[in-house]
Amino acid sequence: MDFRMKVSMRKIIMGVMACFGLGQAALAESISDFKNMLRAAEQGDPEAQLSIGAMYANGQGISQDHRLAVQWFHKAAEQENAQAQFNLGVMYQLGQGVGQDYVQAAEWYRKAAEQGDTGAQNNLGMLYQNGQGVSQDYAQAAKWFHRAADQENTAAQLNLGMLYANGQGVEQDYAQALKWFRRAAEHGDAAGQYNLGLAYANGRGVRQNDAQAVQWFRKAAEQGYADAQYNLGLMYYKGEGVRQDYIQAVQWVRRAAEQGYAKAQYNLGVAYEQGPGVHQDYAQAVQWYRKAAEQGHAQAQVNLGLAYADGRGVRQDYTQAVQWYRKAAAQRDAKAQYNLGVMYADGRGVRQDYTQAVQWFRKAAEQGDAKAQYNLGIAYESGRGVRQDSALAQEWYGKACDNGDQKGCDNYRRLKLGY
């Protein structure tokens, strides 16, 4: 079962977040409340203007109308109401009620940020990080994330941790990254918990500790965080930080798969094909491979192609096999390239074409695929799809041998000794 934990610190980009919720405002609970609030707003009360804008933006108590929301936020924002300035930035960034305009979003976020609004500080940092409405500047992003993070804004804490881990705008410092992930995690933030789990799993910024990794992955997984569910499943599968338990592994991987997480869907397909933690079921394997394959997961595309080629879990269909191999081969998957070469050599699902077969064998062989290297040797020795060349045949047999292919070793010796 191909359960492999890929938990490089680059993965913490999952922690990058923006605050797009509207700032808090008092909302009317009755028609008379709304009329009184509207009267106050029309008389210039910024808090009432903010509230009326929020009601229009959210469609609470009145019909949703983003254009009217923007108008009322403008009125309050021009009176230096920080929440209205933040909300106006959100509307410009998302293009709701007004044309999308990152420059305007940055201007309004800055006004609110300078008044200490943490959501605006975080979002302004995001604009600097992405170069939207302002010149890309990681140092400025770090500055604004810091201001919000110090005030316990969890999104900013995650974003600041990401900058420290990747050394963007600040000197790379895993200990600092860990500090900020922990603060977000201790607020119950699932992304913070997940990234803290990654830090323990990788031993970055802290002593490597699988048990701690499991603990933090579990907290995030129980909140429905798909990446954490997947990694928790891997820990159970491999028995790292927890007693090995294939049933638990499959259960957690399934939760992630059901959320559309392609790697989990692929691995759930592997589980059904091979049997650990679940009853072997080729049809179910095909179902999960297909879900991942349709999202572009190359290994799932290869396995779906194999299922069609072998008629396992699905009616045998060489044409379908070729189609899925081709999708994975286009992503430089060596196994898919080799399989596609075999299909061309045998004329299954495509017209037999040795030249095409050699082209695909070569692509896989150049990536170190031993079977492809051996078949390329066969092609050069026999002259099928390529000009006959014993020296090149021997060379490719030798490469196959170096990669553990016994037939390659035998043929290499045969040609070398001339028998």
XYZ file of C-alpha atoms in Angstrom:
419
model
C 0.000 0.000 0.000
C 1.515 3.274 -1.069
C 0.991 5.217 2.137
C 3.848 7.675 2.139
C 3.913 10.758 4.298
C 5.083 13.730 2.310
C 5.439 16.353 4.974
C 8.135 18.785 3.850
C 7.906 22.162 5.523
C 6.816 23.635 2.194
C 3.512 21.963 2.961
C 2.827 24.657 5.535
C 1.577 26.850 2.744
C -1.725 25.209 3.704
C -1.657 27.625 6.633
C -1.864 30.726 4.453
C -5.157 32.396 5.156
C -7.005 35.614 4.491
C -9.802 37.093 6.566
C -12.813 37.605 4.335
C -15.531 37.671 6.973
C -17.118 41.076 7.463
C -16.267 43.036 10.598
C -18.661 42.741 13.485
C -21.669 45.023 13.504
C -24.869 45.295 15.508
C -27.735 43.903 13.427
C -31.380 44.841 13.738
C -33.620 42.174 15.259
C -36.932 43.658 14.161
C -38.425 45.994 11.583
C -38.619 48.810 14.138
C -34.960 48.250 15.053
C -34.013 48.444 11.394
C -35.971 51.673 10.895
C -34.309 53.244 13.932
C -30.883 52.077 12.786
C -31.501 53.367 9.242
C -32.603 56.732 10.655
C -29.403 56.940 12.687
C -27.326 55.928 9.670
C -28.935 58.599 7.515
C -28.118 61.133 10.247
C -24.431 60.167 9.963
C -23.913 57.663 12.796
C -20.933 55.523 11.613
C -21.840 52.511 13.759
C -25.355 52.504 12.327
C -23.943 52.901 8.813
C -21.653 49.918 9.434
C -24.597 47.862 10.679
C -26.832 48.734 7.737
C -23.993 47.890 5.353
C -23.437 44.534 7.058
C -27.143 43.710 6.860
C -27.182 44.423 3.120
C -23.950 42.479 2.601
C -25.193 39.413 4.473
C -28.855 39.606 3.515
C -29.839 39.583 7.188
C -33.303 40.946 7.759
C -33.384 42.541 4.298
C -32.679 41.450 0.742
C -28.970 41.046 0.041
C -27.607 43.963 -1.968
C -23.829 44.285 -2.236
C -23.988 47.671 -3.972
C -25.952 49.212 -1.104
C -23.612 47.488 1.352
C -20.648 49.202 -0.299
C -22.393 52.574 -0.167
C -23.021 52.333 3.569
C -19.555 50.962 4.309
C -18.131 53.940 2.403
C -20.058 56.379 4.536
C -18.800 54.821 7.759
C -15.273 54.270 6.437
C -14.929 57.925 5.512
C -15.622 58.683 9.184
C -12.609 56.519 10.116
C -14.658 53.531 11.285
C -12.036 50.744 11.168
C -14.516 47.889 10.782
C -16.178 49.633 7.852
C -12.763 50.268 6.276
C -11.922 46.588 6.635
C -15.285 45.563 5.171
C -14.835 47.945 2.275
C -11.438 46.375 1.610
C -13.103 42.959 1.528
C -15.724 44.137 -0.950
C -13.079 45.605 -3.269
C -10.873 42.516 -2.990
C -13.715 40.126 -3.779
C -15.420 42.394 -6.299
C -18.745 42.372 -4.465
C -20.953 45.381 -5.129
C -18.065 47.071 -6.880
C -15.527 46.171 -9.561
C -12.690 44.060 -8.179
C -9.859 46.446 -7.359
C -6.854 45.283 -5.360
C -5.402 48.801 -5.182
C -8.566 50.096 -3.505
C -8.639 47.012 -1.281
C -5.068 47.711 -0.140
C -5.865 51.368 0.560
C -8.856 50.564 2.741
C -7.099 47.693 4.505
C -4.199 50.044 5.278
C -6.509 52.624 6.834
C -8.083 49.982 9.083
C -4.754 48.296 9.767
C -3.202 51.529 10.985
C -6.055 51.755 13.478
C -5.165 48.275 14.751
C -7.761 46.142 12.980
C -6.182 42.676 12.928
C -8.193 41.334 10.009
C -7.089 44.285 7.903
C -3.481 43.850 9.011
C -3.552 40.195 7.992
C -5.226 40.869 4.659
C -2.843 43.721 3.855
C -0.006 41.304 4.578
C -1.563 38.843 2.145
C -1.727 41.508 -0.568
C 1.967 42.268 -0.052
C 2.784 38.559 -0.120
C 0.905 38.030 -3.386
C 1.739 41.354 -5.016
C -1.923 42.278 -5.405
C -2.636 46.026 -5.448
C 0.870 46.646 -4.096
C 4.360 45.604 -5.142
C 5.200 42.144 -3.829
C 7.175 42.642 -0.622
C 7.611 39.768 1.833
C 9.186 42.049 4.444
C 6.063 44.228 4.432
C 3.936 41.095 4.573
C 5.873 39.933 7.641
C 5.487 43.345 9.264
C 1.702 43.327 8.970
C 1.361 39.645 9.880
C 3.425 40.363 13.010
C 1.134 43.185 14.085
C -1.955 41.007 13.748
C -0.308 37.875 15.157
C 0.765 39.724 18.307
C -2.936 40.478 18.833
C -3.789 36.748 18.534
C -5.162 36.797 15.009
C -4.816 33.108 14.156
C -4.745 33.573 10.374
C -1.851 35.994 10.765
C -0.082 33.615 13.140
C -0.269 30.881 10.510
C 0.901 33.217 7.759
C 3.781 34.501 9.850
C 4.806 30.945 10.675
C 4.839 30.161 6.964
C 7.143 33.110 6.250
C 9.581 32.018 8.972
C 9.574 28.418 7.758
C 10.223 29.415 4.157
C 12.527 32.341 4.881
C 10.408 34.902 3.050
C 10.750 38.477 4.296
C 12.457 37.181 7.442
C 15.422 34.950 8.095
C 14.431 31.294 7.909
C 13.806 30.148 11.459
C 11.942 26.904 12.135
C 11.778 27.615 15.863
C 9.943 30.885 15.160
C 7.687 29.109 12.686
C 6.869 26.539 15.342
C 6.146 29.261 17.895
C 3.524 30.869 15.678
C 1.962 27.595 14.606
C 1.678 26.600 18.249
C -0.070 29.843 19.179
C -2.606 29.317 16.407
C -2.990 25.652 17.351
C -3.605 26.488 20.997
C -6.462 28.728 19.876
C -7.994 25.565 18.400
C -7.163 26.467 14.799
C -7.096 23.305 12.682
C -4.502 24.574 10.191
C -2.222 25.556 13.069
C -2.652 22.136 14.653
C -1.892 20.438 11.348
C 1.251 22.482 10.739
C 2.407 21.878 14.293
C 1.961 18.172 13.627
C 4.103 18.536 10.497
C 6.835 20.256 12.498
C 6.951 17.341 14.963
C 6.808 14.776 12.161
C 9.726 16.432 10.346
C 11.715 17.499 13.402
C 11.864 21.076 12.166
C 12.128 23.652 14.958
C 11.573 20.931 17.535
C 12.883 17.471 18.329
C 11.253 14.922 16.018
C 8.415 13.242 17.880
C 5.900 11.008 16.103
C 3.641 10.770 19.155
C 3.329 14.573 19.278
C 2.747 14.645 15.536
C -0.107 12.170 15.945
C -1.587 14.229 18.779
C -1.720 17.426 16.713
C -2.826 15.702 13.524
C -5.677 14.143 15.517
C -6.852 17.504 16.855
C -6.986 18.945 13.340
C -8.427 15.758 11.856
C -11.290 15.755 14.344
C -12.163 19.245 13.080
C -12.430 17.843 9.549
C -9.066 19.069 8.241
C -8.445 16.744 5.284
C -4.638 16.987 5.205
C -4.494 16.046 8.872
C -6.921 13.161 8.390
C -4.746 11.833 5.595
C -1.507 12.135 7.582
C -3.105 10.586 10.656
C -4.102 7.665 8.479
C -0.501 7.318 7.330
C 0.738 7.302 10.911
C -1.665 4.478 11.775
C -0.673 2.568 8.647
C 3.033 2.735 9.419
C 2.694 2.509 13.205
C 4.533 5.777 13.774
C 3.628 7.510 17.026
C 0.733 5.103 17.471
C 0.178 1.361 17.420
C -0.090 0.122 13.843
C -3.735 -0.279 12.926
C -4.766 -0.747 9.295
C -8.460 -0.350 10.090
C -7.874 3.024 11.738
C -5.596 3.979 8.858
C -8.320 3.322 6.315
C -10.946 5.105 8.398
C -8.935 8.337 8.534
C -7.839 8.161 4.913
C -11.484 7.611 3.949
C -12.530 10.794 5.756
C -10.027 12.780 3.732
C -10.990 10.976 0.531
C -14.653 11.794 1.044
C -13.685 15.468 1.136
C -12.177 15.136 -2.340
C -8.524 14.868 -1.249
C -6.887 13.204 -4.249
C -3.957 11.532 -2.478
C -6.354 10.019 0.045
C -8.639 8.801 -2.737
C -5.682 7.148 -4.441
C -4.509 5.471 -1.239
C -8.018 4.297 -0.420
C -8.052 2.697 -3.852
C -4.766 0.975 -3.025
C -6.272 -0.291 0.235
C -9.249 -1.811 -1.582
C -6.987 -3.359 -4.195
C -4.516 -4.875 -1.735
C -6.754 -5.511 1.236
C -5.131 -4.127 4.425
C -7.709 -2.591 6.754
C -10.612 -3.335 4.438
C -12.007 -6.285 2.496
C -10.382 -6.533 -0.911
C -12.746 -5.087 -3.499
C -11.447 -4.302 -6.986
C -14.596 -2.436 -7.994
C -14.213 -0.118 -5.003
C -10.543 0.303 -5.849
C -11.482 1.429 -9.354
C -14.057 3.834 -7.965
C -11.504 5.603 -5.765
C -8.760 5.535 -8.395
C -11.168 7.209 -10.788
C -11.979 10.012 -8.338
C -8.288 10.757 -7.847
C -7.439 10.264 -11.524
C -10.079 12.767 -12.582
C -8.316 15.297 -10.356
C -5.056 14.658 -12.205
C -3.372 12.289 -9.731
C -0.808 10.529 -11.940
C -0.436 7.317 -9.893
C -4.194 6.928 -9.761
C -4.336 7.372 -13.529
C -1.744 4.613 -13.934
C -3.630 2.267 -11.617
C -6.914 2.998 -13.347
C -5.225 2.206 -16.641
C -3.936 -1.070 -15.217
C -7.435 -1.938 -14.010
C -8.815 -1.444 -17.516
C -5.924 -3.357 -19.091
C -6.372 -6.339 -16.746
C -10.166 -6.188 -16.496
C -9.901 -6.017 -12.727
C -12.832 -4.261 -11.049
C -14.032 -3.036 -14.429
C -14.702 -4.494 -17.886
C -11.420 -4.947 -19.781
C -10.950 -2.065 -22.181
C -7.528 -1.456 -23.736
C -8.623 1.843 -25.269
C -9.529 3.174 -21.835
C -6.262 1.822 -20.451
C -4.310 3.749 -23.086
C -6.238 6.939 -22.366
C -5.402 6.840 -18.665
C -1.776 5.853 -19.252
C -1.465 8.775 -21.645
C -2.763 11.254 -19.051
C -0.204 10.078 -16.504
C 2.563 9.858 -19.109
C 1.952 13.514 -19.960
C 2.839 14.219 -16.317
C 6.159 12.395 -16.818
C 5.094 9.348 -14.810
C 7.692 6.734 -15.804
C 5.452 3.739 -15.154
C 2.751 5.214 -17.384
C 5.279 5.948 -20.105
C 6.543 2.358 -19.953
C 2.999 0.939 -20.015
C 2.095 3.141 -22.941
C 5.153 1.821 -24.760
C 3.975 -1.741 -24.117
C 0.521 -0.932 -25.513
C 2.055 0.455 -28.720
C 4.434 -2.513 -29.017
C 1.576 -5.015 -28.586
C -1.057 -3.033 -30.508
C -3.519 -2.996 -27.615
C -5.900 -0.044 -27.514
C -3.871 1.593 -30.286
C -2.553 0.585 -33.689
C 0.713 -1.311 -33.306
C 3.553 1.152 -33.758
C 7.084 0.193 -32.736
C 8.376 3.709 -33.334
C 5.869 5.092 -30.829
C 6.688 2.251 -28.457
C 10.386 3.148 -28.547
C 9.623 6.819 -27.924
C 7.688 6.009 -24.768
C 10.210 3.411 -23.586
C 12.924 6.025 -23.998
C 11.055 8.606 -21.895
C 10.648 6.092 -19.078
C 14.163 4.723 -19.495
C 15.682 8.184 -19.165
C 13.935 8.435 -15.788
C 15.605 5.215 -14.662
C 12.781 2.721 -15.245
C 14.550 -0.645 -15.481
C 11.849 -2.388 -17.536
C 11.821 0.434 -20.046
C 15.609 0.348 -20.245
C 15.487 -3.405 -20.912
C 12.821 -2.993 -23.611
C 14.802 -0.214 -25.196
C 17.738 -2.614 -25.318
C 15.500 -5.193 -27.039
C 14.425 -2.551 -29.566
C 18.014 -1.626 -30.442
C 19.082 -5.268 -30.671
C 16.149 -6.281 -32.886
C 15.875 -3.037 -34.855
C 12.158 -2.652 -34.102
C 11.116 0.991 -34.115
C 14.720 2.124 -34.257
C 17.868 1.479 -36.307
C 19.570 -1.715 -35.109
C 22.557 -0.920 -32.906
C 24.173 -3.612 -30.754
C 26.327 -1.124 -28.860
C 23.278 0.893 -27.770
C 21.418 -2.330 -26.998
C 24.257 -3.353 -24.696
C 24.289 0.095 -23.097
C 20.585 -0.005 -22.262
C 20.788 -3.601 -21.033
C 23.588 -2.457 -18.748
C 21.505 0.387 -17.356
C 18.616 -1.997 -16.750
C 21.014 -4.362 -14.983
C 22.310 -1.526 -12.776
C 18.704 -0.877 -11.765
C 18.130 -4.493 -10.752
C 16.680 -6.066 -13.900
C 18.085 -9.614 -14.131
C 17.173 -10.030 -17.813
C 19.101 -6.855 -18.508
C 22.124 -8.353 -16.740
C 21.867 -11.568 -18.733
C 21.559 -9.798 -22.077
C 24.346 -7.375 -21.230
C 26.732 -10.269 -20.525
C 25.554 -12.100 -23.632
C 26.318 -9.176 -25.921
C 29.542 -8.331 -24.137
C 30.824 -11.905 -24.463
C 29.466 -12.247 -27.983
C 27.358 -15.389 -27.601
